[in-house]
Amino acid sequence: MLNTKYIGILLIATLGGGAVYLIVAGEVGLPLVPVATDSSITDTKLTSTQVQEFPAAMGSEFLSASGLQLDKQGSREIEKSAGRDLVTLLARFWRDCVAKDNCDQDLLEQKRYLSQERYVLLEHFLQNEQAREELLGLELVSQDISLEQKIAKVKYIDRQVWGDDAELVFKDEYAQYQFTLKSQQLSEQEDASGFIDAYEQLLREQHDDLASMALESDLAKYGHGLTLIPDSYSAYDRESVTRALGDKFLTQIQQTSILHRQEQVAHQVMEVQSYRQGLDALNRELMSSRQTDRAHFSPAQWERYLAQRQYEYRLNFFAKN
């Protein structure tokens, strides 16, 4: 059984990386795990299984060192959970037992209530997470490969470390990978007329996983659809697809609000362009004046004159707009 007397654990949820990173330090014969920060990993947009933060009070109520709540409720949750929820429970168990310096006893208590498969999963959670991160670092850092190839490598490593449990532990993660790949394929679709049908098909195929990806609401589906419109589309096709997404996923009030906001932004852009063009014209006029009718000005006089003319321009511009 793992000796955790001198273990210090820092759980780090990486941004867009492959998983939860564990740094385990102490006298347990385990090397430090390097935390990968290379952009070649984060740019893949692979979502990691996030370990949530829990208040200390909540942890002590749920995972008391000797209370029955730990044994029965905690075990039931571990038995029935999968994916992100399961990883959160396993990580929380180790966080709390290390804080209490009571992991051996807590593991024995859990063994009484967990199935053999789930107990082994709990017992080897830290070692497996560490092994996974080490292998991910070796395989993925500085490799210029496609998103599909990276996903295949991650799954291969998961299988090496977790065996058949990989599908259980990374259920949410794999669903996100699949959705990301299919979204990428959709963003490469050349036929604008079929975009909406293809997007709806994607949402239907991933219906059971939309909650884990924060895509349950129609507004979220609309927003995600906008991000998938190919850059290769003409302005007309982009506007047509955007309007079709709005008709499909937004209420009339929402569409009106978005349209109003777009008009405001467009007006602001035009206003900024007009201001800059007018200021550039004024500066050209002033530079010409400096060489002719204002050539006799001293540097101090010229600076005052320049500042005054620019001030008057700004005053007049904003008074009219």
PDB file of C-alpha atoms in Angstrom, residues 144-151:
ATOM      1  CA  ASP A 144       4.212  18.855 -35.129  1.00  0.00           C
ATOM      2  CA  ILE A 145       1.347  16.483 -35.833  1.00  0.00           C
ATOM      3  CA  SER A 146      -2.329  16.852 -36.635  1.00  0.00           C
ATOM      4  CA  LEU A 147      -5.070  17.047 -34.047  1.00  0.00           C
ATOM      5  CA  GLU A 148      -6.334  13.612 -35.076  1.00  0.00           C
ATOM      6  CA  GLN A 149      -2.865  12.119 -34.599  1.00  0.00           C
ATOM      7  CA  LYS A 150      -2.501  13.744 -31.185  1.00  0.00           C
ATOM      8  CA  ILE A 151      -5.834  12.345 -30.059  1.00  0.00           C
TER       9      ILE A 151
END
